[in-house]
């Protein structure tokens, strides 16, 4: 659903994918559910994802991405040594969402991160925070915000790498119709490692 909405999911994340977009959405889960996903890209790149959300506000996620085998190079052999090395990322975490009132929900999560580049591995931890607010003055209007991947840099040998700390701001509006609801959503996303991006979706 999040992909179908063009990534505009910060204000709609009330399912087993909430930890990816806004942990506060765990407080709005209507029934326990799980997501199992496998993506197979070109050139041996693949991704596995498991997301779980429980009615009590708890959520868990496992995300593993492999970039496949890439040519091994060195300073003395910049064109390659003839060998290969594997590049992969792993994230394992959990979170909790709590409704402070019928209109306001807050949530947070923590995750363990591991990045592997051949025989060199970097490990670290990150925290996610989020909030959801249902506007009582405008029925069907929801505002959402989350701050993801807060944490210290991870260290590869002597080199440190910043985490992709990301701010997400989103809004969604559900228009009640006689037979079906019509929902519009809009997101603005800014990562410290990327430019400002916007997402727009309707269902």
XYZ file of N, CA, C and O in Angstrom:
812
model
N 0.824 -1.199 0.000
C 0.000 0.000 0.000
C 0.867 1.261 0.000
O 0.555 2.235 -0.693
N 1.947 1.226 0.794
C 2.827 2.397 0.853
C 3.447 2.696 -0.508
O 3.555 3.858 -0.912
N 3.845 1.662 -1.229
C 4.409 1.853 -2.567
C 3.341 2.375 -3.517
O 3.575 3.286 -4.318
N 2.131 1.834 -3.407
C 1.029 2.274 -4.258
C 0.642 3.729 -4.020
O 0.127 4.390 -4.916
N 0.936 4.228 -2.808
C 0.652 5.627 -2.483
C 1.847 6.536 -2.774
O 1.928 7.660 -2.282
N 2.788 6.044 -3.560
C 3.934 6.866 -3.944
C 4.864 7.198 -2.788
O 5.572 8.197 -2.830
N 4.842 6.363 -1.743
C 5.683 6.624 -0.579
C 5.111 7.655 0.379
O 5.717 7.961 1.402
N 3.939 8.205 0.072
C 3.293 9.193 0.945
C 2.538 8.441 2.039
O 1.321 8.261 1.974
N 3.283 8.001 3.070
C 2.711 7.067 4.046
C 2.948 7.483 5.493
O 2.575 6.764 6.404
N 3.539 8.643 5.725
C 3.836 9.062 7.094
C 2.569 9.230 7.925
O 2.554 8.921 9.119
N 1.499 9.715 7.328
C 0.246 9.931 8.050
C -0.711 8.745 7.950
O -1.754 8.747 8.599
N -0.357 7.725 7.161
C -1.235 6.571 6.958
C -0.690 5.276 7.560
O -1.360 4.258 7.537
N 0.531 5.318 8.102
C 1.217 4.097 8.540
C 0.562 3.502 9.784
O 0.959 3.780 10.907
N -0.461 2.685 9.584
C -1.154 2.057 10.713
C -1.207 0.538 10.540
O -2.188 -0.110 10.887
N -0.111 -0.028 9.992
C -0.073 -1.464 9.730
C 1.313 -2.014 10.027
O 2.103 -1.381 10.717
N 1.605 -3.197 9.497
C 2.874 -3.864 9.804
C 4.080 -3.188 9.158
O 5.211 -3.609 9.394
N 3.860 -2.136 8.369
C 4.970 -1.373 7.795
C 5.214 -0.057 8.539
O 5.999 0.780 8.086
N 4.548 0.137 9.677
C 4.623 1.414 10.386
C 6.051 1.774 10.791
O 6.438 2.943 10.730
N 6.860 0.791 11.186
C 8.213 1.097 11.642
C 9.086 1.659 10.526
O 10.088 2.320 10.797
N 8.729 1.414 9.286
C 9.495 1.955 8.170
C 9.194 3.427 7.919
O 10.018 4.143 7.341
N 7.999 3.885 8.343
C 7.554 5.238 8.001
C 7.275 6.109 9.222
O 7.670 7.270 9.261
N 6.560 5.557 10.205
C 6.185 6.338 11.378
C 5.780 5.381 12.509
O 4.701 4.795 12.469
N 6.638 5.208 13.532
C 6.314 4.251 14.597
C 5.065 4.600 15.391
O 4.485 3.737 16.048
N 4.614 5.852 15.332
C 3.383 6.221 16.036
C 2.186 5.480 15.463
O 1.177 5.275 16.154
N 2.274 5.045 14.209
C 1.180 4.313 13.587
C 0.887 2.986 14.244
O -0.202 2.414 14.060
N 1.827 2.452 15.037
C 1.575 1.195 15.754
C 0.419 1.329 16.747
O -0.234 0.354 17.090
N 0.166 2.544 17.206
C -0.941 2.782 18.132
C -2.289 2.689 17.436
O -3.329 2.582 18.099
N -2.296 2.733 16.089
C -3.543 2.725 15.326
C -3.803 1.390 14.626
O -4.716 1.281 13.809
N -3.002 0.363 14.928
C -3.184 -0.950 14.291
C -4.507 -1.553 14.760
O -4.757 -1.679 15.963
N -5.368 -1.921 13.809
C -6.701 -2.444 14.147
C -6.679 -3.935 14.446
O -7.475 -4.433 15.222
N -5.786 -4.675 13.799
C -5.679 -6.119 14.038
C -4.239 -6.541 13.797
O -3.541 -5.969 12.963
N -3.790 -7.555 14.530
C -2.414 -8.025 14.389
C -2.181 -8.545 12.978
O -3.042 -9.220 12.406
N -1.016 -8.218 12.419
C -0.727 -8.634 11.051
C 0.777 -8.709 10.816
O 1.574 -8.239 11.628
N 1.144 -9.333 9.704
C 2.556 -9.473 9.343
C 2.716 -9.289 7.844
O 1.813 -9.595 7.061
N 3.879 -8.784 7.460
C 4.241 -8.622 6.055
C 5.522 -9.408 5.787
O 6.480 -9.322 6.562
N 5.517 -10.196 4.710
C 6.705 -10.917 4.270
C 6.983 -10.508 2.825
O 6.103 -10.632 1.976
N 8.189 -10.005 2.568
C 8.464 -9.480 1.233
C 9.844 -9.918 0.755
O 10.817 -9.936 1.522
N 9.919 -10.259 -0.516
C 11.194 -10.545 -1.171
C 11.247 -9.746 -2.463
O 10.346 -9.830 -3.294
N 12.295 -8.959 -2.617
C 12.530 -8.212 -3.852
C 13.782 -8.758 -4.518
O 14.828 -8.867 -3.875
N 13.676 -9.078 -5.777
C 14.847 -9.533 -6.528
C 15.108 -8.553 -7.653
O 14.288 -8.406 -8.560
N 16.245 -7.850 -7.575
C 16.596 -6.861 -8.575
C 17.606 -7.442 -9.566
O 17.947 -8.628 -9.502
N 18.094 -6.603 -10.436
C 19.099 -7.031 -11.409
C 20.469 -7.149 -10.754
O 20.695 -6.648 -9.644
N 21.391 -7.821 -11.441
C 22.803 -7.930 -11.034
C 22.982 -8.542 -9.651
O 23.925 -8.214 -8.919
N 22.070 -9.434 -9.261
C 22.207 -10.136 -7.988
C 21.818 -9.352 -6.758
O 22.036 -9.803 -5.629
N 21.227 -8.178 -6.930
C 20.791 -7.369 -5.794
C 19.432 -7.876 -5.308
O 18.506 -8.053 -6.109
N 19.314 -8.122 -4.014
C 18.059 -8.630 -3.466
C 17.794 -8.082 -2.084
O 18.694 -7.573 -1.403
N 16.528 -8.182 -1.653
C 16.119 -7.679 -0.350
C 15.051 -8.580 0.250
O 14.146 -9.040 -0.450
N 15.182 -8.836 1.558
C 14.178 -9.563 2.320
C 13.676 -8.668 3.454
O 14.485 -8.011 4.131
N 12.378 -8.646 3.668
C 11.800 -7.804 4.712
C 10.671 -8.550 5.429
O 9.844 -9.203 4.786
N 10.666 -8.460 6.753
C 9.574 -8.990 7.577
C 9.137 -7.880 8.524
O 9.969 -7.280 9.220
N 7.847 -7.595 8.537
C 7.296 -6.606 9.459
C 6.126 -7.202 10.215
O 5.292 -7.899 9.632
N 6.051 -6.948 11.519
C 4.976 -7.475 12.369
C 4.408 -6.335 13.199
O 5.161 -5.516 13.744
N 3.085 -6.265 13.280
C 2.414 -5.272 14.119
C 1.332 -5.968 14.943
O 0.551 -6.756 14.402
N 1.300 -5.698 16.245
C 0.324 -6.298 17.156
C -0.660 -5.236 17.638
O -0.323 -4.049 17.718
N -1.864 -5.671 17.978
C -2.901 -4.738 18.412
C -2.501 -3.972 19.672
O -3.013 -2.889 19.924
N -1.608 -4.514 20.460
C -1.190 -3.866 21.704
C -0.224 -2.707 21.468
O 0.267 -2.098 22.409
N 0.103 -2.414 20.208
C 0.984 -1.297 19.903
C 2.425 -1.677 19.667
O 3.258 -0.803 19.415
N 2.731 -2.971 19.734
C 4.094 -3.426 19.515
C 4.334 -3.744 18.045
O 3.437 -4.204 17.337
N 5.564 -3.506 17.595
C 5.923 -3.826 16.219
C 7.362 -4.299 16.142
O 8.197 -3.937 16.977
N 7.650 -5.140 15.138
C 8.986 -5.673 14.932
C 9.295 -5.682 13.438
O 8.389 -5.801 12.613
N 10.594 -5.564 13.114
C 10.968 -5.586 11.711
C 12.346 -6.220 11.519
O 13.207 -6.146 12.404
N 12.516 -6.851 10.369
C 13.804 -7.390 9.946
C 13.983 -7.014 8.484
O 13.101 -7.261 7.661
N 15.110 -6.390 8.167
C 15.353 -5.911 6.812
C 16.773 -6.299 6.404
O 17.737 -5.912 7.078
N 16.897 -7.065 5.344
C 18.218 -7.504 4.879
C 18.327 -7.233 3.385
O 17.458 -7.621 2.604
N 19.386 -6.545 3.005
C 19.626 -6.246 1.593
C 21.028 -6.700 1.220
O 21.993 -6.429 1.946
N 21.132 -7.398 0.103
C 22.425 -7.835 -0.406
C 22.656 -7.206 -1.772
O 21.802 -7.278 -2.657
N 23.795 -6.580 -1.922
C 24.148 -5.960 -3.203
C 24.908 -6.921 -4.096
O 25.432 -6.533 -5.144
N 24.973 -8.185 -3.668
C 25.633 -9.199 -4.472
C 27.147 -9.110 -4.383
O 27.712 -8.414 -3.538
N 27.819 -9.820 -5.252
C 29.276 -9.826 -5.282
C 29.790 -8.750 -6.238
O 29.373 -8.684 -7.386
N 30.683 -7.914 -5.737
C 31.260 -6.842 -6.549
C 32.757 -7.090 -6.676
O 33.374 -7.736 -5.817
N 33.376 -6.584 -7.730
C 34.817 -6.803 -7.913
C 35.630 -6.199 -6.770
O 35.353 -5.091 -6.310
N 36.616 -6.926 -6.293
C 37.501 -6.437 -5.240
C 38.631 -5.609 -5.865
O 39.307 -6.061 -6.801
N 38.818 -4.402 -5.373
C 39.894 -3.533 -5.844
C 40.763 -3.115 -4.663
O 40.316 -3.131 -3.502
N 41.965 -2.735 -4.945
C 42.878 -2.215 -3.920
C 43.548 -0.960 -4.473
O 43.403 -0.632 -5.666
N 44.272 -0.260 -3.610
C 44.980 0.946 -4.055
C 46.014 0.586 -5.116
O 46.190 1.298 -6.111
N 46.686 -0.530 -4.927
C 47.714 -0.935 -5.889
C 47.132 -1.591 -7.132
O 47.778 -1.635 -8.181
N 45.870 -2.099 -7.005
C 45.204 -2.730 -8.147
C 43.805 -2.135 -8.323
O 42.789 -2.785 -8.048
N 43.726 -0.875 -8.776
C 42.427 -0.194 -8.890
C 41.513 -0.806 -9.945
O 40.299 -0.568 -9.924
N 42.042 -1.572 -10.865
C 41.223 -2.213 -11.897
C 40.690 -3.571 -11.466
O 40.013 -4.254 -12.235
N 41.008 -3.983 -10.255
C 40.483 -5.239 -9.742
C 41.569 -6.264 -9.518
O 42.565 -6.313 -10.234
N 41.355 -7.101 -8.488
C 42.309 -8.154 -8.152
C 41.923 -9.486 -8.769
O 42.659 -10.460 -8.655
N 40.737 -9.527 -9.396
C 40.215 -10.784 -9.918
C 39.307 -11.478 -8.930
O 38.611 -12.431 -9.275
N 39.286 -11.000 -7.686
C 38.417 -11.572 -6.666
C 37.111 -10.809 -6.527
O 36.904 -9.764 -7.146
N 36.217 -11.336 -5.704
C 34.917 -10.717 -5.459
C 34.717 -10.539 -3.958
O 35.317 -11.241 -3.140
N 33.847 -9.587 -3.589
C 33.454 -9.441 -2.194
C 31.963 -9.146 -2.123
O 31.380 -8.582 -3.051
N 31.337 -9.560 -1.018
C 29.900 -9.382 -0.839
C 29.613 -8.135 -0.018
O 30.303 -7.855 0.957
N 28.595 -7.384 -0.430
C 28.171 -6.174 0.276
C 26.730 -6.373 0.740
O 25.856 -6.727 -0.059
N 26.462 -6.155 2.035
C 25.115 -6.369 2.555
C 24.819 -5.426 3.716
O 25.728 -4.948 4.391
N 23.530 -5.177 3.941
C 23.041 -4.364 5.058
C 21.970 -5.153 5.800
O 21.112 -5.783 5.170
N 21.986 -5.087 7.129
C 20.992 -5.773 7.955
C 20.464 -4.814 9.016
O 21.235 -4.067 9.626
N 19.155 -4.845 9.215
C 18.529 -4.034 10.254
C 17.510 -4.896 10.993
O 16.673 -5.557 10.376
N 17.585 -4.886 12.329
C 16.666 -5.659 13.164
C 16.189 -4.763 14.286
O 17.015 -4.194 15.022
N 14.871 -4.589 14.419
C 14.394 -3.646 15.422
C 12.985 -3.886 15.890
O 12.269 -4.759 15.393
N 12.592 -3.095 16.871
C 11.244 -3.148 17.420
C 10.803 -1.768 17.848
O 11.614 -0.845 17.983
N 9.498 -1.618 18.062
C 8.978 -0.314 18.455
C 7.635 -0.423 19.142
O 7.041 -1.507 19.234
N 7.167 0.723 19.631
C 5.905 0.764 20.360
C 5.199 2.081 20.064
O 5.828 3.148 20.016
N 3.887 2.002 19.866
C 3.079 3.185 19.659
C 1.996 3.282 20.722
O 1.418 2.270 21.126
N 1.731 4.502 21.201
C 0.765 4.696 22.284
C -0.134 5.885 21.964
O 0.349 6.957 21.567
N -1.436 5.694 22.134
C -2.408 6.764 21.897
C -2.590 7.581 23.171
O -3.157 7.088 24.151
N -2.103 8.814 23.169
C -2.270 9.692 24.325
C -3.708 10.168 24.452
O -4.174 10.485 25.550
N -4.398 10.248 23.322
C -5.798 10.660 23.283
C -6.396 10.099 21.998
O -5.676 9.536 21.171
N -7.706 10.222 21.792
C -8.283 9.753 20.525
C -7.682 10.438 19.297
O -7.745 9.895 18.193
N -7.074 11.610 19.502
C -6.542 12.371 18.372
C -5.026 12.284 18.226
O -4.503 12.433 17.117
N -4.303 12.058 19.316
C -2.844 12.125 19.295
C -2.210 10.789 19.668
O -2.577 10.178 20.678
N -1.258 10.352 18.832
C -0.507 9.123 19.101
C 0.977 9.399 18.918
O 1.380 10.143 18.017
N 1.783 8.810 19.780
C 3.237 8.925 19.703
C 3.848 7.534 19.665
O 3.243 6.568 20.145
N 5.035 7.436 19.083
C 5.685 6.135 19.001
C 7.182 6.258 18.873
O 7.715 7.329 18.537
N 7.857 5.164 19.161
C 9.303 5.146 19.035
C 9.786 3.734 18.761
O 9.069 2.758 18.966
N 10.994 3.649 18.280
C 11.581 2.350 17.983
C 13.082 2.396 18.095
O 13.695 3.472 18.070
N 13.685 1.231 18.247
C 15.134 1.114 18.297
C 15.539 -0.045 17.391
O 14.789 -1.027 17.263
N 16.687 0.068 16.738
C 17.114 -0.987 15.829
C 18.625 -1.160 15.839
O 19.374 -0.211 16.093
N 19.015 -2.394 15.591
C 20.417 -2.765 15.460
C 20.753 -2.797 13.976
O 19.999 -3.350 13.169
N 21.874 -2.184 13.608
C 22.259 -2.066 12.206
C 23.621 -2.707 12.001
O 24.541 -2.513 12.808
N 23.749 -3.467 10.926
C 25.031 -4.067 10.585
C 25.262 -3.915 9.090
O 24.382 -4.239 8.288
N 26.414 -3.389 8.723
C 26.788 -3.252 7.319
C 28.068 -4.044 7.077
O 29.037 -3.931 7.832
N 28.052 -4.848 6.031
C 29.186 -5.718 5.745
C 29.758 -5.398 4.368
O 29.022 -5.308 3.385
N 31.062 -5.230 4.320
C 31.771 -4.993 3.063
C 32.925 -5.993 3.008
O 33.996 -5.754 3.551
N 32.669 -7.150 2.397
C 33.659 -8.211 2.378
C 33.887 -8.737 3.778
O 32.949 -9.143 4.468
N 35.125 -8.696 4.244
C 35.451 -9.182 5.581
C 35.475 -8.067 6.619
O 35.909 -8.270 7.753
N 34.988 -6.870 6.264
C 34.920 -5.741 7.195
C 33.451 -5.474 7.532
O 32.618 -5.371 6.640
N 33.143 -5.358 8.825
C 31.761 -5.153 9.275
C 31.676 -3.939 10.195
O 32.561 -3.738 11.035
N 30.612 -3.166 10.040
C 30.335 -2.026 10.922
C 28.985 -2.251 11.580
O 28.006 -2.599 10.911
N 28.926 -2.055 12.895
C 27.690 -2.248 13.641
C 27.305 -0.961 14.353
O 28.164 -0.166 14.736
N 25.998 -0.771 14.564
C 25.541 0.410 15.265
C 24.087 0.282 15.672
O 23.430 -0.732 15.405
N 23.600 1.318 16.335
C 22.213 1.362 16.792
C 21.577 2.682 16.355
O 22.261 3.681 16.187
N 20.273 2.652 16.183
C 19.557 3.863 15.795
C 18.191 3.895 16.466
O 17.630 2.857 16.836
N 17.652 5.094 16.606
C 16.354 5.313 17.239
C 15.431 6.005 16.243
O 15.868 6.859 15.462
N 14.156 5.619 16.254
C 13.119 6.253 15.431
C 12.069 6.866 16.341
O 11.677 6.268 17.350
N 11.558 8.043 15.991
C 10.512 8.720 16.747
C 9.416 9.179 15.792
O 9.704 9.514 14.633
N 8.169 9.209 16.270
C 7.091 9.635 15.381
C 5.859 10.107 16.125
O 5.687 9.831 17.322
N 5.007 10.827 15.411
C 3.753 11.305 15.968
C 2.668 11.359 14.912
O 2.953 11.564 13.724
N 1.414 11.151 15.332
C 0.239 11.243 14.457
C -0.816 12.090 15.157
O -1.066 11.910 16.358
N -1.439 12.979 14.396
C -2.478 13.827 14.975
C -3.679 13.883 14.041
O -3.570 14.336 12.904
N -4.825 13.410 14.539
C -6.084 13.486 13.796
C -6.745 14.815 14.135
O -7.124 15.050 15.293
N -6.892 15.674 13.143
C -7.444 17.007 13.379
C -8.926 16.908 13.754
O -9.756 16.522 12.917
N -9.300 17.229 14.996
C -10.720 17.113 15.370
C -11.605 18.128 14.656
O -12.794 17.896 14.462
N -11.001 19.269 14.256
C -11.794 20.300 13.587
C -12.131 19.932 12.144
O -13.120 20.421 11.583
N -11.297 19.083 11.523
C -11.520 18.674 10.136
C -11.542 17.147 10.100
O -10.500 16.503 10.105
N -12.701 16.570 10.077
C -12.829 15.118 10.123
C -12.179 14.483 8.890
O -12.424 14.912 7.764
N -11.340 13.492 9.121
C -10.670 12.801 8.023
C -9.280 13.307 7.727
O -8.552 12.693 6.940
N -8.846 14.413 8.369
C -7.522 14.984 8.125
C -6.543 14.510 9.195
O -6.803 14.628 10.390
N -5.405 13.963 8.755
C -4.380 13.442 9.662
C -3.040 14.081 9.320
O -2.686 14.213 8.137
N -2.288 14.471 10.354
C -0.941 14.994 10.190
C 0.043 14.004 10.810
O -0.226 13.446 11.879
N 1.158 13.788 10.153
C 2.150 12.854 10.670
C 3.555 13.398 10.534
O 3.850 14.176 9.619
N 4.424 13.002 11.462
C 5.827 13.396 11.410
C 6.662 12.300 12.049
O 6.243 11.672 13.025
N 7.833 12.067 11.487
C 8.742 11.081 12.070
C 10.184 11.484 11.809
O 10.493 12.158 10.828
N 11.050 11.075 12.722
C 12.484 11.291 12.612
C 13.131 9.922 12.750
O 13.057 9.292 13.810
N 13.737 9.446 11.668
C 14.221 8.075 11.586
C 15.751 8.019 11.548
O 16.396 8.946 11.053
N 16.291 6.934 12.056
C 17.740 6.654 12.002
C 18.568 7.661 12.787
O 19.607 8.135 12.315
N 18.120 7.974 13.983
C 18.902 8.836 14.869
C 19.943 7.990 15.603
O 19.594 7.019 16.284
N 21.199 8.334 15.457
C 22.216 7.555 16.132
C 23.617 7.982 15.736
O 23.806 8.771 14.802
N 24.607 7.449 16.431
C 26.000 7.805 16.130
C 26.455 7.162 14.827
O 25.861 6.178 14.369
N 27.513 7.678 14.220
C 28.030 7.073 12.986
C 28.513 5.647 13.227
O 28.907 5.288 14.343
N 28.460 4.830 12.188
C 29.025 3.487 12.265
C 30.447 3.551 11.719
O 30.767 4.387 10.873
N 31.285 2.665 12.217
C 32.713 2.768 11.913
C 33.207 1.541 11.157
O 33.051 0.413 11.601
N 33.749 1.759 9.954
C 34.432 0.739 9.171
C 35.935 0.900 9.397
O 36.531 1.858 8.899
N 36.542 -0.021 10.159
C 37.966 0.094 10.465
C 38.249 1.490 11.034
O 37.809 1.812 12.124
N 38.916 2.356 10.285
C 39.242 3.698 10.775
C 38.332 4.771 10.190
O 38.476 5.951 10.503
N 37.386 4.374 9.341
C 36.499 5.349 8.694
C 35.096 5.298 9.293
O 34.537 4.217 9.487
N 34.520 6.463 9.586
C 33.161 6.548 10.124
C 32.192 6.967 9.025
O 32.541 7.751 8.143
N 30.980 6.439 9.122
C 29.939 6.747 8.142
C 28.687 7.212 8.859
O 28.224 6.548 9.788
N 28.144 8.347 8.442
C 26.920 8.858 9.058
C 25.728 7.968 8.727
O 25.627 7.423 7.633
N 24.805 7.855 9.688
C 23.549 7.159 9.421
C 22.653 8.068 8.574
O 22.736 9.293 8.672
N 21.770 7.464 7.769
C 20.869 8.290 6.940
C 19.692 8.841 7.754
O 18.535 8.466 7.533
N 19.983 9.726 8.714
C 18.922 10.341 9.520
C 17.941 11.061 8.595
O 18.338 11.855 7.751
N 16.651 10.760 8.778
C 15.630 11.225 7.834
C 14.451 11.852 8.562
O 13.932 11.283 9.531
N 14.030 13.012 8.105
C 12.820 13.673 8.599
C 11.705 13.465 7.585
O 11.878 13.742 6.397
N 10.565 12.979 8.078
C 9.389 12.780 7.221
C 8.230 13.614 7.764
O 7.908 13.539 8.952
N 7.591 14.406 6.903
C 6.395 15.174 7.245
C 5.308 14.788 6.259
O 5.543 14.775 5.049
N 4.132 14.441 6.780
C 3.078 14.002 5.876
C 1.692 14.386 6.344
O 1.467 14.678 7.523
N 0.770 14.395 5.414
C -0.638 14.642 5.713
C -1.494 13.750 4.831
O -1.094 13.377 3.721
N -2.640 13.390 5.336
C -3.583 12.564 4.576
C -5.003 13.032 4.872
O -5.303 13.482 5.983
N -5.855 12.913 3.877
C -7.257 13.320 4.034
C -8.159 12.256 3.419
O -7.988 11.890 2.247
N -9.084 11.753 4.221
C -10.032 10.737 3.762
C -11.386 11.387 3.527
O -11.999 11.925 4.460
N -11.823 11.347 2.294
C -13.120 11.914 1.920
C -14.156 10.803 1.958
O -14.050 9.794 1.241
N -15.164 10.955 2.816
C -16.190 9.926 2.969
C -17.213 10.017 1.842
O -17.854 11.047 1.655
N -17.355 8.926 1.100
C -18.312 8.852 0.010
C -19.325 7.740 0.311
O -19.062 6.863 1.145
N -20.483 7.735 -0.372
C -21.522 6.737 -0.070
C -21.039 5.288 -0.206
O -21.369 4.440 0.615
N -20.239 4.989 -1.225
C -19.831 3.600 -1.450
C -18.377 3.321 -1.047
O -18.070 2.241 -0.562
N -17.486 4.264 -1.263
C -16.069 4.079 -0.948
C -15.480 5.374 -0.409
O -15.952 6.456 -0.719
N -14.439 5.229 0.404
C -13.691 6.391 0.863
C -12.616 6.730 -0.162
O -12.020 5.846 -0.772
N -12.364 8.010 -0.346
C -11.308 8.480 -1.242
C -10.245 9.152 -0.384
O -10.534 10.116 0.326
N -9.015 8.623 -0.425
C -7.939 9.116 0.432
C -6.832 9.745 -0.399
O -6.384 9.159 -1.391
N -6.397 10.925 0.021
C -5.271 11.616 -0.592
C -4.153 11.729 0.447
O -4.420 11.928 1.636
N -2.897 11.623 0.019
C -1.767 11.731 0.943
C -0.615 12.470 0.276
O -0.403 12.350 -0.936
N 0.128 13.229 1.089
C 1.269 13.985 0.592
C 2.381 13.931 1.627
O 2.137 14.116 2.824
N 3.618 13.669 1.191
C 4.769 13.571 2.079
C 5.925 14.436 1.573
O 6.122 14.574 0.360
N 6.681 14.967 2.520
C 7.971 15.604 2.241
C 9.017 14.867 3.065
O 8.847 14.677 4.280
N 10.089 14.425 2.423
C 11.134 13.650 3.088
C 12.490 14.293 2.844
O 12.802 14.674 1.714
N 13.290 14.400 3.919
C 14.645 14.944 3.787
C 15.606 14.098 4.610
O 15.476 13.978 5.830
N 16.563 13.490 3.934
C 17.632 12.741 4.583
C 18.909 13.570 4.564
O 19.130 14.359 3.637
N 19.755 13.387 5.573
C 21.018 14.123 5.604
C 21.924 13.708 4.439
O 22.855 14.435 4.087
N 21.646 12.545 3.845
C 22.459 12.051 2.738
C 21.789 12.252 1.381
O 22.289 11.780 0.367
N 20.653 12.958 1.359
C 19.905 13.076 0.110
C 19.213 14.436 0.050
O 19.130 15.162 1.043
N 18.674 14.741 -1.122
C 17.942 15.990 -1.298
C 16.503 15.837 -0.802
O 16.062 14.747 -0.439
N 15.765 16.939 -0.793
C 14.351 16.907 -0.409
C 13.555 16.156 -1.474
O 13.703 16.408 -2.675
N 12.730 15.223 -1.016
C 11.881 14.464 -1.940
C 10.422 14.574 -1.514
O 10.123 14.713 -0.321
N 9.521 14.501 -2.499
C 8.086 14.606 -2.235
C 7.375 13.378 -2.787
O 7.782 12.806 -3.796
N 6.327 12.973 -2.084
C 5.505 11.854 -2.526
C 4.044 12.239 -2.488
O 3.592 12.959 -1.591
N 3.295 11.782 -3.478
C 1.873 12.092 -3.582
C 1.123 10.836 -3.982
O 1.557 10.115 -4.907
N 0.028 10.540 -3.305
C -0.739 9.349 -3.645
C -2.217 9.525 -3.377
O -2.635 10.420 -2.624
N -3.009 8.680 -4.010
C -4.459 8.686 -3.806
C -4.976 7.262 -3.956
O -4.418 6.465 -4.708
N -6.033 6.939 -3.227
C -6.651 5.607 -3.335
C -8.150 5.717 -3.106
O -8.614 6.643 -2.440
